[in-house]
Every structure is written in C-alpha cells, then in structure tokens.
Coordinates of C-alpha atoms and ligand atoms in Angstrom, one line a residue:
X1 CA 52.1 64.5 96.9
X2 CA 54.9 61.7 96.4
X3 CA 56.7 63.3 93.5
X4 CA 57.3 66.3 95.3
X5 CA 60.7 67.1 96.9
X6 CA 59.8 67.7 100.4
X7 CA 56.7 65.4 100.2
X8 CA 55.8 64.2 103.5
X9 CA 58.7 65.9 105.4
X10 CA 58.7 67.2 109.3
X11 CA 59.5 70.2 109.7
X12 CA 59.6 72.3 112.5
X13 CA 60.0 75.9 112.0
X14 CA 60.3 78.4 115.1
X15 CA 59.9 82.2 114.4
X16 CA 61.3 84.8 116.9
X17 CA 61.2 88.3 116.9
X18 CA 61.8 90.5 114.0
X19 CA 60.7 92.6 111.5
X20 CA 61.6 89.8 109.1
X21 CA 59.3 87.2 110.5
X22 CA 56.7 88.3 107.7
X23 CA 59.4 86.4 105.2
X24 CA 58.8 83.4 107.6
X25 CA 54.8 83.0 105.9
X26 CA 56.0 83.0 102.5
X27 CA 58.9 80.2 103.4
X28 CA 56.1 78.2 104.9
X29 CA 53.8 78.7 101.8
X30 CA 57.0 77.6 99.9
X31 CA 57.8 74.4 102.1
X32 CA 54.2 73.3 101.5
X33 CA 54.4 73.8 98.2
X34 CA 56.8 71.7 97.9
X35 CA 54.6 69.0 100.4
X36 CA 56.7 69.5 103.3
X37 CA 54.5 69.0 106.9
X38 CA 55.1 72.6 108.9
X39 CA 54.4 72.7 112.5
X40 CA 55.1 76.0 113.6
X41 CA 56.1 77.5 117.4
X42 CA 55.8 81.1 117.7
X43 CA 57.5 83.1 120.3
X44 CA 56.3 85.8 122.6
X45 CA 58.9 88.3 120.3
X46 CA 57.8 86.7 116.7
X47 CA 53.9 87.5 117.7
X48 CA 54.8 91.0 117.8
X49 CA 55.2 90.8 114.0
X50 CA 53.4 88.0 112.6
X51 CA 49.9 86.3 114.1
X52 CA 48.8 82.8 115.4
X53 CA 45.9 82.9 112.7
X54 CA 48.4 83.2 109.9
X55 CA 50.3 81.1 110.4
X56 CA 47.5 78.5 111.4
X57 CA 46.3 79.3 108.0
X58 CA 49.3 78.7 106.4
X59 CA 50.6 75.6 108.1
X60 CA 47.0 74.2 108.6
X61 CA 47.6 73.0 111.4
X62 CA 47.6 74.7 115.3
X63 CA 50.5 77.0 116.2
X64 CA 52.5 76.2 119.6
X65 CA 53.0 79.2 121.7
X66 CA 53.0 78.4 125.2
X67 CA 54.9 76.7 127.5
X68 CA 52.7 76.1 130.0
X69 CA 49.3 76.2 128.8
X70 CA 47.2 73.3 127.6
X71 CA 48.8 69.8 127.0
X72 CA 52.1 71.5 127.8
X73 CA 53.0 69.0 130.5
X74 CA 54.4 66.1 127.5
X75 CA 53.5 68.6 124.6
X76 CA 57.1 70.2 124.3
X77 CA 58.8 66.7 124.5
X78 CA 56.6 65.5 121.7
X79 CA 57.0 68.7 119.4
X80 CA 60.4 68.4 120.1
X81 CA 60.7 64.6 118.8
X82 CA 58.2 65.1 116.2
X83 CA 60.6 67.1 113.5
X84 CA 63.1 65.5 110.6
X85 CA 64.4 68.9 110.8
X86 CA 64.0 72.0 113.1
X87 CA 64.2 75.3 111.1
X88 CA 64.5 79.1 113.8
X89 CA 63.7 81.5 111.1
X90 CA 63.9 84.6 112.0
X91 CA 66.7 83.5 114.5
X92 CA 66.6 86.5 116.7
X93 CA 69.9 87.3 118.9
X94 CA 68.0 86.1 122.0
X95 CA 66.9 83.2 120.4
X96 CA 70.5 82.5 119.3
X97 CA 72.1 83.2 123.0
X98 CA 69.4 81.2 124.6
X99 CA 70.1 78.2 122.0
X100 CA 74.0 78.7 122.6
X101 CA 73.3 78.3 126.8
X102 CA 71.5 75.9 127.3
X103 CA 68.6 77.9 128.1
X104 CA 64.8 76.9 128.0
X105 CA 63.0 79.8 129.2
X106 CA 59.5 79.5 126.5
X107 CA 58.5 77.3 124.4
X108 CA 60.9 77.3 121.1
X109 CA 64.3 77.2 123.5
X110 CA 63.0 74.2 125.4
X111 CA 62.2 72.6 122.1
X112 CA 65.4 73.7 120.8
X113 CA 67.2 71.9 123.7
X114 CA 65.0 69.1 124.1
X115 CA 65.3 68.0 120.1
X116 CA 67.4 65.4 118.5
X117 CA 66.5 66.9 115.4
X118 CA 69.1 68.4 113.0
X119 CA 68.5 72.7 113.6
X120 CA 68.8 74.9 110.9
X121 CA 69.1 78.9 112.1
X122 CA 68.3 81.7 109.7
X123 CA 69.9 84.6 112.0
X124 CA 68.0 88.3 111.3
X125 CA 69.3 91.1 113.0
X126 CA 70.2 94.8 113.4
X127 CA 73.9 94.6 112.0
X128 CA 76.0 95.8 115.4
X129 CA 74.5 92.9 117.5
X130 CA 74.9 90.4 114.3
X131 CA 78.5 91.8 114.3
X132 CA 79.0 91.8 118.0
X133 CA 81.6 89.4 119.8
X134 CA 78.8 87.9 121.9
X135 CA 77.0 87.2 119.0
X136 CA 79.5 85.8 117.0
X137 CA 80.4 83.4 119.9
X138 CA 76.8 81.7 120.1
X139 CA 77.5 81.0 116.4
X140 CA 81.1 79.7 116.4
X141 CA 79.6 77.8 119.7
X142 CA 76.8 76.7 117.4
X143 CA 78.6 75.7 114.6
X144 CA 81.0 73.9 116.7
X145 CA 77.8 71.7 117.5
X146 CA 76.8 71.2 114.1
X147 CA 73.5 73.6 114.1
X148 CA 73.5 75.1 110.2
X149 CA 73.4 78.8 108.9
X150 CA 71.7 80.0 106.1
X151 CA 72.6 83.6 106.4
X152 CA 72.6 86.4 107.1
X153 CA 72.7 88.6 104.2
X154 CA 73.9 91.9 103.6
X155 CA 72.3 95.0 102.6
X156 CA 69.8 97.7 103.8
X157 CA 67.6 97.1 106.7
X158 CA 64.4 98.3 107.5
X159 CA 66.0 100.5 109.7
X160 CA 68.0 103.3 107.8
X161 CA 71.3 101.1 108.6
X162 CA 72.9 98.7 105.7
X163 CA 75.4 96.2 106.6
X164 CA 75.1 91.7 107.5
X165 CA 72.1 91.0 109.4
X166 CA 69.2 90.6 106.4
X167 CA 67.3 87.4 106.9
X168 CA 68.5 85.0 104.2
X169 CA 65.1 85.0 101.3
X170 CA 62.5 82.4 101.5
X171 CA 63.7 80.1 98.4
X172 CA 67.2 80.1 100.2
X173 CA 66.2 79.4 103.3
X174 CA 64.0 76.6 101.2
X175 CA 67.4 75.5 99.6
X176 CA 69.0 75.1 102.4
X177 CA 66.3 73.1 103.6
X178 CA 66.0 70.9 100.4
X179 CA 69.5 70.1 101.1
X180 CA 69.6 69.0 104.6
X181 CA 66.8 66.4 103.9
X182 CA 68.3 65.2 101.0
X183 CA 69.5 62.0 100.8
X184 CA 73.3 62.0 101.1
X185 CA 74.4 61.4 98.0
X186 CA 72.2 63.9 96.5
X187 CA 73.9 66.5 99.1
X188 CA 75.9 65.9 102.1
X189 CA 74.3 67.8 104.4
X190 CA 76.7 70.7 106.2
X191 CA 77.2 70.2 109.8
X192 CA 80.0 71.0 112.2
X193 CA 79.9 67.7 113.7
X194 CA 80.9 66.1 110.9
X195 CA 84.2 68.2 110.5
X196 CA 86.9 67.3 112.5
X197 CA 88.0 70.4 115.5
X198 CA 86.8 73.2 116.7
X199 CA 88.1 74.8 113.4
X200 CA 86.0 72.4 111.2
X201 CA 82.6 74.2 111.9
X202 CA 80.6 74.6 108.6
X203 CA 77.6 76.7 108.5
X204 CA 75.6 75.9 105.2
X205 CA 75.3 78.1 102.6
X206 CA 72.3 79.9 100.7
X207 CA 72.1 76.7 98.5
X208 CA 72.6 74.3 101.6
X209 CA 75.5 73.2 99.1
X210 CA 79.3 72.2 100.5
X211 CA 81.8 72.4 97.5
X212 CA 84.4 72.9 99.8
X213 CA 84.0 70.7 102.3
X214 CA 87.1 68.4 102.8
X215 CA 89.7 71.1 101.5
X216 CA 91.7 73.3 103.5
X217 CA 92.2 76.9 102.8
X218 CA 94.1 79.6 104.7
X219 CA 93.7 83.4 104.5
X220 CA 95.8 86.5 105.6
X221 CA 93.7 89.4 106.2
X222 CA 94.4 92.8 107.6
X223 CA 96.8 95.5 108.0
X224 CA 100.0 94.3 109.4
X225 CA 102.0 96.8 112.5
X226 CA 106.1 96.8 112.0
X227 CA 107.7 97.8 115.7
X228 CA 109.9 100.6 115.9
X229 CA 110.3 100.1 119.8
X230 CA 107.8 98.6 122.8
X231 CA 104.8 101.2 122.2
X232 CA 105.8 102.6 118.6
X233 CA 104.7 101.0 115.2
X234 CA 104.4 101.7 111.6
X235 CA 100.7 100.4 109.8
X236 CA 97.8 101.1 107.9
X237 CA 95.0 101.4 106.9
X238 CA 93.6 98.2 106.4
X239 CA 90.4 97.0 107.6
X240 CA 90.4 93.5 107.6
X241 CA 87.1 93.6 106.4
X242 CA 87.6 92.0 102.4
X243 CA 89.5 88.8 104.3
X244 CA 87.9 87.9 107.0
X245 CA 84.5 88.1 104.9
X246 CA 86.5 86.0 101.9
X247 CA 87.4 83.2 105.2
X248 CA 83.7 83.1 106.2
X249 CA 82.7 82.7 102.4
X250 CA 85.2 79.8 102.3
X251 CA 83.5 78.5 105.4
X252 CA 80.2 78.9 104.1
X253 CA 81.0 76.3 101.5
X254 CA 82.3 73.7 103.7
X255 CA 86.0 74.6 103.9
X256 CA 88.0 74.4 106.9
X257 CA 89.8 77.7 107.1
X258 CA 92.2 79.1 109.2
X259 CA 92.4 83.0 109.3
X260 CA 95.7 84.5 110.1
X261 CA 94.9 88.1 110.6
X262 CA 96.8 91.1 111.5
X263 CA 95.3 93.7 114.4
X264 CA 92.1 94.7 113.4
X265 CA 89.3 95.8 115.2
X266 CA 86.3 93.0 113.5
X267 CA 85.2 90.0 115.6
X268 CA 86.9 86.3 114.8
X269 CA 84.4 85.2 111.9
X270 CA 82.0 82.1 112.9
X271 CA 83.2 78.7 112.4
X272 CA 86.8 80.1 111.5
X273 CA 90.1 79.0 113.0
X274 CA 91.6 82.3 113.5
X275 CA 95.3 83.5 114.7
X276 CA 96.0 86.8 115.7
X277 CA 99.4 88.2 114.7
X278 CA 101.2 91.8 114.6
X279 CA 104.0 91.9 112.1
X280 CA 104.8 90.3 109.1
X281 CA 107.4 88.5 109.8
X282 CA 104.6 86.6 112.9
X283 CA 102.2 86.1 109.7
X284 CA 105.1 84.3 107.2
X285 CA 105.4 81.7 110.3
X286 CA 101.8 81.5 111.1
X287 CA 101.1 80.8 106.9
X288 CA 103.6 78.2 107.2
X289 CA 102.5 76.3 110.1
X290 CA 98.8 76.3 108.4
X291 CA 100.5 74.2 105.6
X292 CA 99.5 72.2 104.0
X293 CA 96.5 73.8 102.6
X294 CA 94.6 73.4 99.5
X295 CA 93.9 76.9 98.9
X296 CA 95.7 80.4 99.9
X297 CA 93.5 83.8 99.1
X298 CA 96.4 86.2 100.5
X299 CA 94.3 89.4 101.3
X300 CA 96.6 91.0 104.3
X301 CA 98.0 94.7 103.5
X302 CA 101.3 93.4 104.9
X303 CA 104.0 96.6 105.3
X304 CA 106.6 95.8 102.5
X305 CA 109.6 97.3 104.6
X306 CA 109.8 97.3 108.5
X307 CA 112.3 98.8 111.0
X308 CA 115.5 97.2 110.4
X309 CA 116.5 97.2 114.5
X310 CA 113.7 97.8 116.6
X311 CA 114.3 99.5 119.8
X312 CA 114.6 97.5 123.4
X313 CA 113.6 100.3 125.3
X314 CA 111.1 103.1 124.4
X315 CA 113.3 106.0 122.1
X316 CA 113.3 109.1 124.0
X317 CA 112.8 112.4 123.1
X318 CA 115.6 114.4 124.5
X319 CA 115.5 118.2 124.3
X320 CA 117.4 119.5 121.9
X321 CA 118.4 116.2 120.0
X322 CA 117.2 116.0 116.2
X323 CA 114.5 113.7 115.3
X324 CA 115.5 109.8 114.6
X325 CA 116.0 108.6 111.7
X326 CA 114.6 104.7 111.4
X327 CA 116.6 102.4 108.4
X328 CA 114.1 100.6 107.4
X329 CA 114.5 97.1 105.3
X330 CA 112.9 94.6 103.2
X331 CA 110.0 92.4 104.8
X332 CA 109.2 89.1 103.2
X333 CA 106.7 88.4 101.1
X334 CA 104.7 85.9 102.2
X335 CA 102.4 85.4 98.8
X336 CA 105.6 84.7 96.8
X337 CA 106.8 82.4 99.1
X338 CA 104.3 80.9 99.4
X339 CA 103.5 80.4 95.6
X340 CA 107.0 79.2 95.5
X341 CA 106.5 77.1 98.8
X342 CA 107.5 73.0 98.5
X343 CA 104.0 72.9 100.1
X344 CA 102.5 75.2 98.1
X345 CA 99.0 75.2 97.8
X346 CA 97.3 74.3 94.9
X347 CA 95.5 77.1 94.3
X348 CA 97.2 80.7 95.3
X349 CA 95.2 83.7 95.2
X350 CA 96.8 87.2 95.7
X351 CA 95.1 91.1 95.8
X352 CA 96.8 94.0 94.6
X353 CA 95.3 97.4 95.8
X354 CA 96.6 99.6 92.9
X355 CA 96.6 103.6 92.1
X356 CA 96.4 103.6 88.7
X357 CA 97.1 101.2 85.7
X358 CA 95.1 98.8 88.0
X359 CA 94.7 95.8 85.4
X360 CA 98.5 96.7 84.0
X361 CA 100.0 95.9 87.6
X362 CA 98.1 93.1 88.4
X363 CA 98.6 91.5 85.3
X364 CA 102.5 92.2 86.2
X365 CA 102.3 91.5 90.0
X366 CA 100.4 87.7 89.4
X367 CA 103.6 87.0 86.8
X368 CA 106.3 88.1 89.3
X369 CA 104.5 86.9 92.4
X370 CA 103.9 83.7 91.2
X371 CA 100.2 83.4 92.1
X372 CA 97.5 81.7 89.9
X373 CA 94.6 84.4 90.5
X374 CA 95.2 87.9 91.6
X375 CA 91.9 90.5 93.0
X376 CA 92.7 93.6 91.3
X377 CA 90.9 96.9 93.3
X378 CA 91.4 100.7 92.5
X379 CA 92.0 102.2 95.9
X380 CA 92.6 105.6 94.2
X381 CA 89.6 107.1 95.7
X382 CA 90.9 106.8 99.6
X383 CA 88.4 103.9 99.7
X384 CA 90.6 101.6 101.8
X385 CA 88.5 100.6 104.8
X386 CA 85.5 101.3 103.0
X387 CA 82.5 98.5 102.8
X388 CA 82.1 98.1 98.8
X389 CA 84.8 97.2 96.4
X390 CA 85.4 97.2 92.7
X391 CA 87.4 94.6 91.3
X392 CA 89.0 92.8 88.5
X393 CA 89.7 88.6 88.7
X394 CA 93.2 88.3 86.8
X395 CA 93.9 84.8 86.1
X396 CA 95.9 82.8 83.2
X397 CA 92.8 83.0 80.5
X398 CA 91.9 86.7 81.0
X399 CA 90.4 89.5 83.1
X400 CA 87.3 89.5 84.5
X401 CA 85.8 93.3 85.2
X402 CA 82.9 92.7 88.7
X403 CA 81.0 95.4 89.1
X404 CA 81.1 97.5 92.4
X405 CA 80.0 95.2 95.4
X406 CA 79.7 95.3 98.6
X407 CA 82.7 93.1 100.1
X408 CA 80.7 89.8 101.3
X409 CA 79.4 90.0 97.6
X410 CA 82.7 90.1 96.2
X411 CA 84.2 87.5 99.1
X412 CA 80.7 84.7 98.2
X413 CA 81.8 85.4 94.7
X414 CA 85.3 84.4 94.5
X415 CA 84.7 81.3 97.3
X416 CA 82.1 80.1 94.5
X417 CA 85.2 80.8 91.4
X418 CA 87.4 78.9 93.7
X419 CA 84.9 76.0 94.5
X420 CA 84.6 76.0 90.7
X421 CA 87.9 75.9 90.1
X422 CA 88.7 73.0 92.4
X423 CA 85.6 70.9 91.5
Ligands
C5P501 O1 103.3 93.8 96.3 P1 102.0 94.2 96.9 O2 102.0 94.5 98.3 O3 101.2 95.2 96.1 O4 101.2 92.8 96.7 C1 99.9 92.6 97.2 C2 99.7 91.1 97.4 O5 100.8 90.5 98.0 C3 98.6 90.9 98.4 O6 98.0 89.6 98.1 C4 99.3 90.8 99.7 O7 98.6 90.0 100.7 C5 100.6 90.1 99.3 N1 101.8 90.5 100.1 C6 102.4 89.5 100.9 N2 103.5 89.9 101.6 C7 104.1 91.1 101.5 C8 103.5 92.0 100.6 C9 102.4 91.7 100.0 O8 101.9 88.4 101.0 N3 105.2 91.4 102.1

C-alpha cells in the first residue's frame, strides 16, 4: 500500500445527523482507496441515516457508538489519541455547537474535545440554521481555534429549499484531507492557529489549498444609508450578499480579510474581520485604516451623493408648510481613491451594476476609476438583491463573459482569478 497517498494514515471520521451522511460511505470507500486507516464514530442522529453494518463493512473495522457501553471507561481517550486527523462529516448544527462549547454529551463530542488531533468539519445543513448568527459563531469560534472547513456548498437541498448548506462532495472532502496530511511543503495545511488574530481564521478550501494565505485583502460590501436627520436616510437596495460571499471566498483560500460592510441584514461571515459602518463617508475611513492591504474587491453600492447638511434635530412636518427640499452633494469615491491611494493595493478590483451598455461602461468606468479588474453585472432586470448573477471580468487583456451563477459561484471564482493573479 506504500505508494499510495494516504497509505497507512489515521483517520478518524465522525458522522452526525443528516440526510447527507449517505455521502459519508462513499468518502470512506474513497479514503481507503487511497490506503487511508478509517475508524468511524457514529452518532445517535447519523444512525438515523446511515447503519453500523455499513459502515463496518466499509471501514473493516468496528464502529464506535456508545459512550458508555463496553470498554467505554478508557475507550474514548484511546479513540480520541488514536487519529492523525479527525474528520466530522456530515457536521450537523448540533454537532458544531456542541464542538464550539465545550460540550461532551455522546461519544463523537467527547472525542472531539478529548483529541489532540487536527479536526476537519464538513458542515451539512438546512440553509437558515447554516445561515443563522448562532451558527456562524460556532464557526468563526472554530476557526479561531484552528478546526478546518471544507464547505458547505450551495445549491438545492433535498428539501425543496436551495441556498449554502450542501455537504461539500466526497473527492473534496478527500482533498481537503489529502492536504492536511500532507507534508508541509507539499501543502501548508490551513489552520486558524497559525494566522495571527482573531481575524486570521482560515477555513480550508474544497482543494484543502491556501493560495492566499499570507496576503491581506479588504472588501466593501453592501448598500451604504446617507442621513438626512437622526431617524431619516437615503439607501438602497443592496444586499450585501455578492461581498460578503466574495470575503469568505478570500478566506477560504487563506486570506486574512477584513469586511467593511454597510447595514445589511446577513450574518458576519466565518473567519472574517468585519466592521460595520452606515455612510460612506464611515466606509472611506474604515478602507483606510484596513491599509495596507494586498488586495481591494470594492463591491459596496455606496450612494454617489448624500445630504449636503444633515439635520440635528428630527425635520418636522408642520401643517401647512411645503415639503423640504434636501441639496444633496458629492460623496467620495472610495474605489478611486483608493486605486489612486499611496498605499494602494496591489491589486484593485471594482463592480459596476450597469442598465444597459453593460461591457461599454465598465470598460469606461475601470479606465476612469483607476482599478485593475472591474465585475460587470446587468441589473436591468430589478435583480438587485437577488441570489444568482451574471457577469463579465473586465481587466487590461479583455473581457471575460461567466455564465449566470449563483453568487458564492461567482465570489469562489474570482478569489481563485485573484489567487492566480497574485501567485
Ligand atoms: O460609479 P459606480 O457607482 O457605478 O461604480 C461602482 C464601483 O465603484 C463599485 O466597485 C463601488 O463599490 C465603487 N464605488 C465606490 N465609492 C463610491 C461609488 C462607487 O467605491 N462613492
């Protein structure tokens, strides 16, 4: 078996409840393909979908289930030293809370907190309680102790819902495997506690691979809100959604990112430094202080003009008087300055949400901005806010036509054209 890439490797993989769990078999046929040892511990939610037998026949060897059955007293502590590298897939929500607490209610979450082992989650998972804040904390907690993602993808569900929560495919849960045991100059393996700060987190990505990992890049995302006095403002209708996906991308590939982000109503993405502003002229200051950085993707829908005085007290409607009229003036734009920035960094990436002549303006908007990349979209169709997009990549050697994608598509595309660009 010695010429095979996982030959003779420990791994331990713990499977918790969901309908995914079934991918779980054909990622341990995979890993002993490739003559990895599996030792497999099964929670009480995971034998709802897959059984004991199976995966005894799979792994060949007994399946650990119980955390107070037979040889349990020293059985946990053993399994729990036994791994080179612990693998949760499907990582339910449970599983993932538990793990974040401290918790070590069954068998897998005492392992989990009894290992030394590196842990790699695959997270699967209806998309409201991926995308929930609780969730999203145990990750960025995770993260921030150097537990590995691989995951999850986007996409229909077996319920009739689409959206992030898809268990990542056997062959990239396999790569991401590959690379954690890897030696280190083959691939460095991605771990928060290697990054420096709470804003260093890296999760891994589908290939295990960290292009990024050393750079700095910062992202706007978001609509930006212009006062007009204490409780009035003037926005739109930005999501936030294209950004902050295009800052976990960047993550995902071993960036350190920090998110500057206008209100919106989406959870701080894992493993993200992110700073919540309101008006533009709060994200120009915040872009600044984030300098230096080695890349800027500049997705915000910032307002071009804002109130030129804004109000001290609340305007008053007074019967009989005519409605106000606001001046309004000339905002800064914060991806020209900062293309044109002394600290500018090396790599400036700007969107234009166009109308019509999409390609014509961007081509246009990228000369007079500045930028070296702009993300052309046609939002002609009201599909601002929407969860696909269809863009074109202007840069200095061309235009690139993508085809319609949904947005963490388009966001894992351009970190990989930007980790290509910078390698
Ligand atoms: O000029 P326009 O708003 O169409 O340009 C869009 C691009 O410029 C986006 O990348 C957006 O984030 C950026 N922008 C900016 N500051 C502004 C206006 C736009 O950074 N004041």
């Amino acid at each position: 078996m010695s010429g095979l890439p996982l030959a003779e490797r420990r791994l331990l993989l713990i499977l918790s409840g969901s309908i995914a769990a079934y991918k779980a078999l054909e990622l341990v046929r995979l890993l002993r393909r490739e003559g990895a040892q599996v030792k497999a511990v099964l929670t009480a939610g995971g034998a709802h979908f897959v059984t004991k037998e199976a995966l005894a026949g799979l792994t060949g060897q007994r399946v650990h289930d119980d955390l107070w059955g037979a040889e349990a007293e020293i059985g946990h502590i053993r399994l729990a030293r036994w791994p080179e590298l612990v693998v949760v897939a499907p990582a339910s929500a449970d599983l993932l809370a538990k793990m974040a607490h401290g918790l070590a209610d069954d068998l897998a979450a005492t392992v989990l907190l009894a290992t030394r082992a590196p842990v790699l989650v695959a997270p699967a998972m209806n998309p409201a309680m991926w995308e929930h804040p609780a969730t999203q904390a145990n990750m960025a907690l995770l993260a921030a102790r150097g537990v590995a993602a691989v995951g999850p993808g986007s996409g229909p569900m077996a319920e009739p819902e689409s959206g992030p929560g898809r268990l990542a495919e056997p062959e990239e849960i396999l790569a991401a495997v590959t690379a954690h045991l890897a030696p280190a100059e083959a691939s460095p393996r991605a771990s928060g506690a290697t990054a420096s700060g709470a804003s260093g987190a890296a999760f891994s990505g589908a290939s295990g691979a960290t292009p990024l990992a050393g750079r700095r890049a910062l992202v706007t995302a978001g609509p930006t809100h212009e006062p007009i006095d204490p409780v009035r403002y003037i926005a739109n209708r930005s999501s936030g959604k294209q950004g902050y996906a295009i800052a976990a991308a960047l993550a995902t590939l071993g960036a350190r990112v920090t998110l500057v982000s206008g209100p919106t109503a989406l959870p701080d993405p894992a493993g993200v430094a992110t700073i919540r502003i309101e008006s533009a002229r709060e994200m120009l200051a915040a872009c600044e202080a984030a300098l230096p950085a080695d890349i800027a993707v500049m997705n915000a829908a910032v307002a071009d003009w804002r109130v030129a005085r804004e109000a001290d007290q609340k305007l008053k409607k007074e019967p009989g008087a005519a409605a106000p009229t606001l001046t309004m003036t000339l905002n800064p734009d914060i991806l020209a300055t900062l293309s044109r920035h002394a600290q500018r960094p090396g790599l400036v990436v700007g969107f234009a949400a166009e109308t019509e002549k999409v390609v014509e303006h961007a081509v246009e908007k990228r000369r007079r901005k500045g930028c070296d990349w702009i993300v052309a979209n046609d939002v002609s169709g009201g599909v601002m806010g929407g969860d696909a997009n269809t863009v074109h990549l202007v840069t200095a050697e061309g235009v690139e036509d993508w085809p319609e994608l949904p947005k963490e598509h388009v966001a894992a595309r351009l970190a990989a054209r930007i980790a290509e660009a910078l390698a």
